Coordinates of C-alpha atoms and ligand atoms in Angstrom, one line a residue:
X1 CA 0.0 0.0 0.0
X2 CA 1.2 3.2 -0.9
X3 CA 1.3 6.5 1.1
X4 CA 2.0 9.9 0.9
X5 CA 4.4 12.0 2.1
X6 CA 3.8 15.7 2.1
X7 CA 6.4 18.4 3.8
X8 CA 4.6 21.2 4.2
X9 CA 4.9 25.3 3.6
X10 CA 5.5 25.1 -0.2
X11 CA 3.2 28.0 -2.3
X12 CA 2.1 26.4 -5.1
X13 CA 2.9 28.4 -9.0
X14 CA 2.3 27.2 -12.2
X15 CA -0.3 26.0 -14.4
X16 CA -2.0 22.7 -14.2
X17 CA -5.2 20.9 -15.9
X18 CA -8.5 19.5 -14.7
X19 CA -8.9 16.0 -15.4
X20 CA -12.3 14.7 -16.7
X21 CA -15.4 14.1 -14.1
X22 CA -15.5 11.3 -12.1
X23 CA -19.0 11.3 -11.6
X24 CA -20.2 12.2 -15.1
X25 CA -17.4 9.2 -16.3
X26 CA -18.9 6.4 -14.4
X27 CA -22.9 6.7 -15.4
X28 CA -21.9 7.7 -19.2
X29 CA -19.3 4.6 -19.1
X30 CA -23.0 2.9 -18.1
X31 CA -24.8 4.2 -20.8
X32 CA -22.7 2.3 -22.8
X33 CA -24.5 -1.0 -22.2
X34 CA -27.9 0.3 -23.8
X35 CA -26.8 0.4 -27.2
X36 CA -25.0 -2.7 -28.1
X37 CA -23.0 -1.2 -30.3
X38 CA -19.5 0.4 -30.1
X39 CA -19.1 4.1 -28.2
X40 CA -16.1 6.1 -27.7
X41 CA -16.0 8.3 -24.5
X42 CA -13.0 11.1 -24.3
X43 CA -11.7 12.9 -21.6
X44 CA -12.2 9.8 -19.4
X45 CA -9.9 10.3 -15.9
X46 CA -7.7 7.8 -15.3
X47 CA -9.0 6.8 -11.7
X48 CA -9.6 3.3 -10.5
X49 CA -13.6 3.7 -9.8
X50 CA -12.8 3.9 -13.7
X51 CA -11.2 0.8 -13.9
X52 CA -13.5 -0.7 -12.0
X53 CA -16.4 0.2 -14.1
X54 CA -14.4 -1.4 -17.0
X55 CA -14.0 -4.0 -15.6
X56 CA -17.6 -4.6 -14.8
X57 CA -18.3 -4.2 -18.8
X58 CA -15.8 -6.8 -19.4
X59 CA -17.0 -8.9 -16.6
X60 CA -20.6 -9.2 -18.2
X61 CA -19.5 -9.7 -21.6
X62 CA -18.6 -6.2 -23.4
X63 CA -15.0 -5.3 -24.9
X64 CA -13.5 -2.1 -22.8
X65 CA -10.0 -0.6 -23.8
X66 CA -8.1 2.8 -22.4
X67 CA -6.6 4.6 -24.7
X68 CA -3.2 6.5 -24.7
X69 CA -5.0 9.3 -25.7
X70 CA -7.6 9.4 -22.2
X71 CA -10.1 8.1 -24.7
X72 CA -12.8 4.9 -23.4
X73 CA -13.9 2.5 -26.7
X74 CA -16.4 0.1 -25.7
X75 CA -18.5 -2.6 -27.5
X76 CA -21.5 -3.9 -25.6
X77 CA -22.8 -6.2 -28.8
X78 CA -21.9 -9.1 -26.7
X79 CA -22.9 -8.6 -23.6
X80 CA -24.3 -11.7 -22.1
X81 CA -24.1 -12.0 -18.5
X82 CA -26.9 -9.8 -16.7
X83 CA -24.9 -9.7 -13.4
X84 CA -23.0 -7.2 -11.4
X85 CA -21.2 -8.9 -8.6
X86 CA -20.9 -8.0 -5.0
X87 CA -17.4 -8.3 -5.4
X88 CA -17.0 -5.1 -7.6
X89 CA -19.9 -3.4 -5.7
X90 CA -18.7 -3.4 -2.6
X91 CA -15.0 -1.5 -4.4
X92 CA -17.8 0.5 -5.8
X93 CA -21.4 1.6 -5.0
X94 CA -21.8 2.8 -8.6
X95 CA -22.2 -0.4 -10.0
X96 CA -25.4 -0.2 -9.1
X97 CA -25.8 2.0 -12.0
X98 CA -25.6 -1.2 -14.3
X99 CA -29.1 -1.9 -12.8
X100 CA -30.8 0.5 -15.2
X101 CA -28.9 0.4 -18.7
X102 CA -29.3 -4.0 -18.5
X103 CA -33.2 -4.0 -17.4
X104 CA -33.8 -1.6 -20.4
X105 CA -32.2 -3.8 -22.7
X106 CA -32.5 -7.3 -21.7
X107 CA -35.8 -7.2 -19.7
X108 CA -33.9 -8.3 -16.3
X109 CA -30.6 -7.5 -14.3
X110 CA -29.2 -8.5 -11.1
X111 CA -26.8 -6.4 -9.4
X112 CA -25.6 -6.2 -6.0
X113 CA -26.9 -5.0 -3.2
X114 CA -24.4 -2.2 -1.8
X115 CA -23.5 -2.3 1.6
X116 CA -22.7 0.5 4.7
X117 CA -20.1 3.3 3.3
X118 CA -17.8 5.1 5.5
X119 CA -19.8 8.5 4.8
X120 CA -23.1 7.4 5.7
X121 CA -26.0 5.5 5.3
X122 CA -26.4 5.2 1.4
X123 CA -29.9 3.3 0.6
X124 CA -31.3 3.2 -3.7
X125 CA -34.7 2.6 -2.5
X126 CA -35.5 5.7 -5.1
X127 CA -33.6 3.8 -8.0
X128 CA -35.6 0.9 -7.3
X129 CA -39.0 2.8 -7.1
X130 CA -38.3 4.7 -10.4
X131 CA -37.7 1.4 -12.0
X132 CA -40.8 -0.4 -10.6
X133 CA -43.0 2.5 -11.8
X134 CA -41.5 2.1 -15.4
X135 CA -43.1 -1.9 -15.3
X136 CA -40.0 -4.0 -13.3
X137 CA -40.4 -6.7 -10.9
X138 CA -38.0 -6.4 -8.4
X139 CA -37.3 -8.4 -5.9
X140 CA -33.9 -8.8 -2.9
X141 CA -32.8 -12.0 -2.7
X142 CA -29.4 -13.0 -0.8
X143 CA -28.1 -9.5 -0.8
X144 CA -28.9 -9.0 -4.6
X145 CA -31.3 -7.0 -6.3
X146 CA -33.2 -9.5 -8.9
X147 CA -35.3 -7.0 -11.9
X148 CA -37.3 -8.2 -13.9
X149 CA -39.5 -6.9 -16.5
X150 CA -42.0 -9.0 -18.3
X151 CA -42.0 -7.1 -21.6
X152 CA -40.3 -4.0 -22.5
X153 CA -40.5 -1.4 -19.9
X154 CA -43.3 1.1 -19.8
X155 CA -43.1 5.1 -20.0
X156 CA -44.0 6.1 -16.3
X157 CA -44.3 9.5 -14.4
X158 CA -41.9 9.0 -11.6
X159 CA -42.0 12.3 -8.4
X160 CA -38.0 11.2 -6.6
X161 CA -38.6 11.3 -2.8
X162 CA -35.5 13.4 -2.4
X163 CA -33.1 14.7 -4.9
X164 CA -30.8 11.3 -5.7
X165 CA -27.9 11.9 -8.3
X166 CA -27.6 8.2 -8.7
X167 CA -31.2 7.4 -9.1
X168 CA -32.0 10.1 -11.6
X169 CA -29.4 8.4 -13.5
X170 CA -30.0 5.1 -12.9
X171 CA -33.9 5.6 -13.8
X172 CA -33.1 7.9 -16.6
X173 CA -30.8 5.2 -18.3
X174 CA -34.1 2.7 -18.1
X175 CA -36.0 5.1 -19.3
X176 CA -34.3 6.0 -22.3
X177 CA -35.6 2.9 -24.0
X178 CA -38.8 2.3 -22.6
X179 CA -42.2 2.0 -24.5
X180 CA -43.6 5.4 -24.4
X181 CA -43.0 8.9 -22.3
X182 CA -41.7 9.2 -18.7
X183 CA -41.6 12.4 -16.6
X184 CA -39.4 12.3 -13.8
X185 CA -39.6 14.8 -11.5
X186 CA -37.9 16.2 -8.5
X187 CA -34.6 14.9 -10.0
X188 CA -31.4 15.9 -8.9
X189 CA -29.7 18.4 -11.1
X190 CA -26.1 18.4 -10.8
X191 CA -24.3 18.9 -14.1
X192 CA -23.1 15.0 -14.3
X193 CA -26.6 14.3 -14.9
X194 CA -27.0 16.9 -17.5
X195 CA -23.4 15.2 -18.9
X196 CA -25.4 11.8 -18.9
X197 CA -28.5 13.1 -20.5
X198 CA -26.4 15.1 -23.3
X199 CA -24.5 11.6 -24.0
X200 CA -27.5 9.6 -24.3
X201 CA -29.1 12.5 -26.3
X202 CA -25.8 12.0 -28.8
X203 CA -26.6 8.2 -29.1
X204 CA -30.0 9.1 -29.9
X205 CA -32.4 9.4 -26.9
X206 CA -35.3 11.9 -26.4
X207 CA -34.3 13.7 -23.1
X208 CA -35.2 17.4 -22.6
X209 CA -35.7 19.8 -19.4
X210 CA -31.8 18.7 -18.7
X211 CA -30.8 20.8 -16.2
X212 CA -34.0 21.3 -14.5
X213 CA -35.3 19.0 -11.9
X214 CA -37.8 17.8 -14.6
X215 CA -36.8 15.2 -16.8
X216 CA -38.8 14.6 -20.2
X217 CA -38.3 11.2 -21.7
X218 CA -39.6 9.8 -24.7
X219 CA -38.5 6.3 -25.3
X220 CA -36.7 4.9 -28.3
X221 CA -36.3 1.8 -29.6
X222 CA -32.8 1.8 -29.9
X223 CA -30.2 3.7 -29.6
X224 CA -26.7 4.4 -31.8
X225 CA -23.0 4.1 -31.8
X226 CA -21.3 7.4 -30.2
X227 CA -18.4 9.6 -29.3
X228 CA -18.7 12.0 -26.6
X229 CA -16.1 14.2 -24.7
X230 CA -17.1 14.0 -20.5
X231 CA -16.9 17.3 -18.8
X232 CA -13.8 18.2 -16.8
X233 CA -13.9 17.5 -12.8
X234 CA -15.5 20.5 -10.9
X235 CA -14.4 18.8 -7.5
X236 CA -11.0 18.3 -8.7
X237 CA -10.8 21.8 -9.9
X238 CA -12.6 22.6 -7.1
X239 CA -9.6 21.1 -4.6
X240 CA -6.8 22.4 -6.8
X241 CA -8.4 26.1 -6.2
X242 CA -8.3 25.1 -2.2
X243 CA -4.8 23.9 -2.8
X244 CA -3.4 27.1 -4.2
X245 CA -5.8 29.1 -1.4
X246 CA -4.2 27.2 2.0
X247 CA -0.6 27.4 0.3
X248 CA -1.2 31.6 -0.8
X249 CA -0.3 30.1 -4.8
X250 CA -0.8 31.9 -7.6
X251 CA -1.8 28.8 -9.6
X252 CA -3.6 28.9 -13.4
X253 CA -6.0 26.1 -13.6
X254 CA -7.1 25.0 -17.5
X255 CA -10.1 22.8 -18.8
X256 CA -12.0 24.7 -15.6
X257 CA -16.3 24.8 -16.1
X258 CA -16.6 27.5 -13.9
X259 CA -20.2 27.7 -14.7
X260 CA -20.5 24.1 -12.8
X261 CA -19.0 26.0 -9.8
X262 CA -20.5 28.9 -8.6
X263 CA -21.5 28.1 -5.0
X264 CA -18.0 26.7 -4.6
X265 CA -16.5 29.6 -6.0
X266 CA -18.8 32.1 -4.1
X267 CA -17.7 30.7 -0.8
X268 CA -14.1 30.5 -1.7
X269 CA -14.3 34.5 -2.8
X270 CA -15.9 35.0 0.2
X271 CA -13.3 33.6 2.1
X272 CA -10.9 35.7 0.5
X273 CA -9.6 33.2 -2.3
X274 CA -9.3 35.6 -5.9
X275 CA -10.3 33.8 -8.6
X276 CA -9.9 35.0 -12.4
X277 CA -10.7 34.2 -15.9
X278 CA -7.4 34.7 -17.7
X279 CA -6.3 33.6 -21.1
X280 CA -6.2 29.6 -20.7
X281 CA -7.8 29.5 -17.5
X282 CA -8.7 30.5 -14.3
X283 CA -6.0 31.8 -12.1
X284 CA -6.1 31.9 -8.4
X285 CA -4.5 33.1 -5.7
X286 CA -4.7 34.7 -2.5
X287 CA -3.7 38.3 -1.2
X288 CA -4.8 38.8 2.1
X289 CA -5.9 36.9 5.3
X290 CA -8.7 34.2 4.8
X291 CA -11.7 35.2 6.0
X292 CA -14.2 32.8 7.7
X293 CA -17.5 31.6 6.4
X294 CA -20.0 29.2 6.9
X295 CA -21.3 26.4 4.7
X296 CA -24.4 24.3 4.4
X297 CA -23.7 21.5 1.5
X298 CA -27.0 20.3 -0.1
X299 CA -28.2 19.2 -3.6
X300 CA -27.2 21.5 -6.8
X301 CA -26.6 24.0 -7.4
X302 CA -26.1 24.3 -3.3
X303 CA -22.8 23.7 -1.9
X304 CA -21.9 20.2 -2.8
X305 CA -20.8 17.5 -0.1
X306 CA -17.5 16.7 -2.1
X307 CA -16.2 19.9 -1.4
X308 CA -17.2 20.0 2.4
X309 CA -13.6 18.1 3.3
X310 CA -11.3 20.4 1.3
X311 CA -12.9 23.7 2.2
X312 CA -12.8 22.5 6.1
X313 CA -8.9 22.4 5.5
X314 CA -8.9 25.7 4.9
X315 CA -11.3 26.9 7.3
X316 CA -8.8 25.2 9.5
X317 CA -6.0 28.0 9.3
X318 CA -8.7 31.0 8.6
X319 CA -8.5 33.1 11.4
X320 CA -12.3 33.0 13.3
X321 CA -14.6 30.8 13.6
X322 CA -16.5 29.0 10.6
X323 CA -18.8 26.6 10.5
X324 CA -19.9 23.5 8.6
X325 CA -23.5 22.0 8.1
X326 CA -23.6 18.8 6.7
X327 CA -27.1 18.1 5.3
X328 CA -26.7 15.5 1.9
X329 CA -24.4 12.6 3.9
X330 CA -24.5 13.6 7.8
X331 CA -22.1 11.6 9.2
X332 CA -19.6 12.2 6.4
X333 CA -17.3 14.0 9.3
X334 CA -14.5 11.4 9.1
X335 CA -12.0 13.9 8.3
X336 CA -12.6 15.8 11.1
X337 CA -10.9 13.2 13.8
X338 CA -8.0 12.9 11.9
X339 CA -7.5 17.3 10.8
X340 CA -7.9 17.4 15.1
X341 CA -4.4 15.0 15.3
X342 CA -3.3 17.6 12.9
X343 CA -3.8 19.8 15.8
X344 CA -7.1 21.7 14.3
X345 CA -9.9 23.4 16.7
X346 CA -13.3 21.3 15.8
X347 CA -16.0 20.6 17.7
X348 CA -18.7 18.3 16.2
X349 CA -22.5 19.3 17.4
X350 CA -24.5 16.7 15.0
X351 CA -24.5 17.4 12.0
X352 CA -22.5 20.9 12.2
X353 CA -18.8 21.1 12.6
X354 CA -17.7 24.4 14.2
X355 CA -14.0 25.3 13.2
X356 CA -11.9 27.7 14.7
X357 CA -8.9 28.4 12.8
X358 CA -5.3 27.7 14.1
X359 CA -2.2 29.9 13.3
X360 CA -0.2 26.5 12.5
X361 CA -1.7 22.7 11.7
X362 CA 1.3 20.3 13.0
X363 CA 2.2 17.3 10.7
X364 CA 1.9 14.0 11.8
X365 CA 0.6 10.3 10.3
X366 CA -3.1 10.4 9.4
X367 CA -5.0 8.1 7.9
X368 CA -7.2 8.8 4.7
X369 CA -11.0 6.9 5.5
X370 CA -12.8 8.5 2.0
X371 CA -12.1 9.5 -1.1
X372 CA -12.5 13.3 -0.1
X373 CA -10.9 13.1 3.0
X374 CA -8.2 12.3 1.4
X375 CA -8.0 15.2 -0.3
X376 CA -8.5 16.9 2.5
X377 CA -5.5 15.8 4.5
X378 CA -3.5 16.5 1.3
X379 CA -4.6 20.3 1.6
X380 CA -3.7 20.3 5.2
X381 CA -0.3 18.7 4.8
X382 CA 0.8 21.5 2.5
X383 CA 0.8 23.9 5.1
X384 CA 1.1 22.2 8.3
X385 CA 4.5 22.5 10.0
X386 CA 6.7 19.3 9.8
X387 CA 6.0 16.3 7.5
X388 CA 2.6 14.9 7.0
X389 CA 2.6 11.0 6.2
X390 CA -1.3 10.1 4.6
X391 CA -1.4 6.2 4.5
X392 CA -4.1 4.3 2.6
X393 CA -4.3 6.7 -0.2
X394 CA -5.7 4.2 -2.2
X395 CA -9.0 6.4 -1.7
X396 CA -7.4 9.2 -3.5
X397 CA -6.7 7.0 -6.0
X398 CA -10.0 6.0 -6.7
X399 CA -11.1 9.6 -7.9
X400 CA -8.0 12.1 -8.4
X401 CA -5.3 11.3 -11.5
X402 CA -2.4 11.6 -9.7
X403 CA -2.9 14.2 -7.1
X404 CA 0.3 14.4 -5.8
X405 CA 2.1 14.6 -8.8
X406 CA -0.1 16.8 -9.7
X407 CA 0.7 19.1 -6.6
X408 CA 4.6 18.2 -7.2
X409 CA 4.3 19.9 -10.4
X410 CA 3.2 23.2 -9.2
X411 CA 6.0 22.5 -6.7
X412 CA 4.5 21.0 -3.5
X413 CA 7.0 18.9 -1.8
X414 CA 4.7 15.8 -1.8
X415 CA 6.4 12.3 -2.5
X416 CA 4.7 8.6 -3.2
X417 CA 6.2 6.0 -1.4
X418 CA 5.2 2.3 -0.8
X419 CA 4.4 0.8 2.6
Ligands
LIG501 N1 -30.8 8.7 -1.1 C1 -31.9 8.0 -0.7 N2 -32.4 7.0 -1.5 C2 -31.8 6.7 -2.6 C3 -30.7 7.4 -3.1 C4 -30.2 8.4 -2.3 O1 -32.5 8.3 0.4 O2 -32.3 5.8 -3.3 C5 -30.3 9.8 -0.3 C6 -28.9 9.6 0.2 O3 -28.9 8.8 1.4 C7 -28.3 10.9 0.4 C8 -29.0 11.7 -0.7 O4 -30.1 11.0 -1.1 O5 -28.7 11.5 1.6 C9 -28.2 12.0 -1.9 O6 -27.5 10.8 -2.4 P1 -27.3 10.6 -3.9 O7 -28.1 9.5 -4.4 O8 -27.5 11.9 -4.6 O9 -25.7 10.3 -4.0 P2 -25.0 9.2 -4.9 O10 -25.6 9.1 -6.2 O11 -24.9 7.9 -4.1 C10 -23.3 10.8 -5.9 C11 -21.8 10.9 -6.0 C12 -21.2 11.2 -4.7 C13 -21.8 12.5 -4.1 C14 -23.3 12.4 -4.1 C15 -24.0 13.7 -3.7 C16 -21.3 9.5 -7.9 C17 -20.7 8.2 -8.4 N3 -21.3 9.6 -6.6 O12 -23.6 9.8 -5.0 O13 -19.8 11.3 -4.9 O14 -21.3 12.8 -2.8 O15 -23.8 12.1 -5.4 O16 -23.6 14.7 -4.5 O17 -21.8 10.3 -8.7 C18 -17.5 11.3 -4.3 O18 -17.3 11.5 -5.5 O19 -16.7 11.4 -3.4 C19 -18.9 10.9 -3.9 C20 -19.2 10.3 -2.8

């Protein structure tokens, strides 16, 4: 097992680009199983929750190949085997994603049932309603997840309990090819979805109101070969800008959507992070003292949960008290514990965090638990006193391409080493 070692007090220069979304990869990698036919994804990030979903599609029968180039091609003609395993669900909850794309096409799927997750309780009861109301059977059998649909699923109007980013798209991928019109409503809107509707659109589905919390689907038959570039990471770019912020950078970021990023970007210019659109990017840095602020994370376009970690970092060293609501995944605090060995002032009340800011963090061994946690103790490293050794970064790895060499590049002293 790998781990990092960061020395901190480094500020970070240079210019450095965004990967591809994470979250928009995995569900349009997904989509690839509707049309049984070949599709060629670019801008893919090289991340193992990548991998993994490959590996799913060659697990059930499909052909799926990384380019050189950051380009996905995969063939789904032969997929055969209507199965996704718990062993590549419990590495990654969005397999469950391969529940909607395989009932659409071959009438029935059995996928997993994913377990706890170290950020909270994580249930797809509203995946599982949105398929039923389109026509499936479903029943839980030995911790798996048996659909079935009779006959070719049914246009349905579908109302989401609450605002799910993984059952919009789950449902939305069903939907796609079923008999007639659904309207889903009160669907989350974050801009992966919009990524996944706009790729599905490009292989031929009738999706419109993307963006809006109402979906409008009119099913197809079938659907066609494609190529479609996935939009760049807003939560990467999101914890490069916190990067240059704690370390007082002046950093260029390229491949930015800063129009996927305003509430993060509102907070962090409140806090006293400048932020500018300059030829080839968006360059940040920070003049003055950091200023605190308060957060409250919550669907889109609200503050969003992946960013709660890395802006806590740098509530951390601003100077006053901030403070951190946690509404989308309330016990995803796990960072906190370990930023406190760090030598940070937090006290947990529930679901808030209350941060006072330190003059110094102090390195030490911490432990990454998450994938954005992680990335938090990352940010903190870089400007805590002392050398900061992260072990089990295999989290990081999951969603960042290389991080740290990432950071080295803008000249972080950050090394890789193995255990
Ligand atoms: N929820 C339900 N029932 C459901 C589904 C969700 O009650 O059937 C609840 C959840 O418990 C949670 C809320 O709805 O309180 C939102 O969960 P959501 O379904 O939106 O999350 P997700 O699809 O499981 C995706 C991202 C997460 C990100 C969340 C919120 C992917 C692959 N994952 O998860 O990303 O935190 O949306 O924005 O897109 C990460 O990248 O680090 C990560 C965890």
């Amino acid at each position: 097992m790998d781990k990092l070692i960061v020395t901190g007090g480094e500020k970070l220069k240079g210019k450095v680009k965004v990967s591809g979304s994470k979250n928009a990869a995995l569900p349009i990698l997904m989509s690839s199983l509707l049309n049984g036919k070949t599709s060629v994804f670019n801008n893919v990030p090289d991340v193992w929750d990548v991998d993994t979903t490959l590996r799913l599609i060659r697990k059930i029968g499909g052909q799926a190949e990384r380019k050189e180039d950051g380009s996905v091609v995969i063939d789904t003609e032969e997929v055969n085997h209507l199965e996704a395993p718990y062993e590549l669900v419990k590495t990654m909850r969005a397999s469950v994603l391969a529940l909607g794309p395989l009932l659409a096409r071959f009438n029935q799927a059995k996928v997993s049932l994913p377990g706890g997750c170290a950020i909270g309780d994580r249930p797809v009861d509203q995946h599982l309603k949105g398929m039923k109301e389109l026509g499936a059977e479903i029943k839980i059998e030995h911790g798996y997840i048996k659909a079935r649909a009779p006959r070719r699923l049914k246009g349905a109007r579908i109302v989401f309990d609450v605002p799910t980013v993984g059952g919009t798209e789950n449902v939305l991928m069903a939907a796609v090819l079923a008999d007639g019109i659904s309207v889903m409503q009160n669907c989350a809107r974050e801009p992966e979805i919009s990524d996944l509707a706009n790729a599905l659109n490009a292989m031929g589905a009738k999706i419109s109101g993307i963006g809006t919390s109402e979906l409008v689907i009119e099913g197809v038959s079938e659907l066609n070969e494609v190529t479609y570039d996935v939009i760049p990471d807003r939560i990467v770019s999101g914890t490069l800008i916190v990067a240059a912020a704690i370390t007082g950078g002046d950093v260029i970021l390229e491949g930015v959507r800063t129009d996927h990023m305003t509430s993060t970007m509102d907070k962090l210019a409140e806090m006293g992070v400048l932020m500018e659109e300059v030829n080839g990017g968006l360059r940040i840095r920070r003049p003055g003292a950091l200023i605190p602020t308060d957060i409250t994370t919550g669907p889109y376009p609200g503050f969003p949960t992946d960013m709660q970690a890395q802006i806590m970092a740098l509530m951390s060293v601003t100077d006053g008290q901030s403070v951190v609501n946690e509404k989308i995944f309330e016990n995803r605090f796990m960072h906190v514990s370990e930023l406190q060995r760090m030598g940070a002032n937090i006290q947990l009340k529930g679901h808030a965090a209350f941060i006072k800011g330190v003059d110094k963090l102090s390195a030490t061994k911490v432990m990454a638990t998450d994938l954005r946690a992680s990335a938090c103790l990352v940010l903190a490293g870089l400007v805590a006193e002392g050398t900061t050794e992260i072990s089990r970064i295999y989290h990081l790895d999951r969603g960042y391409e290389r991080l740290g060499a990432q950071l080295r590049s803008l000249g972080a002293n950050i090394e890789r080493v193995s255990e």
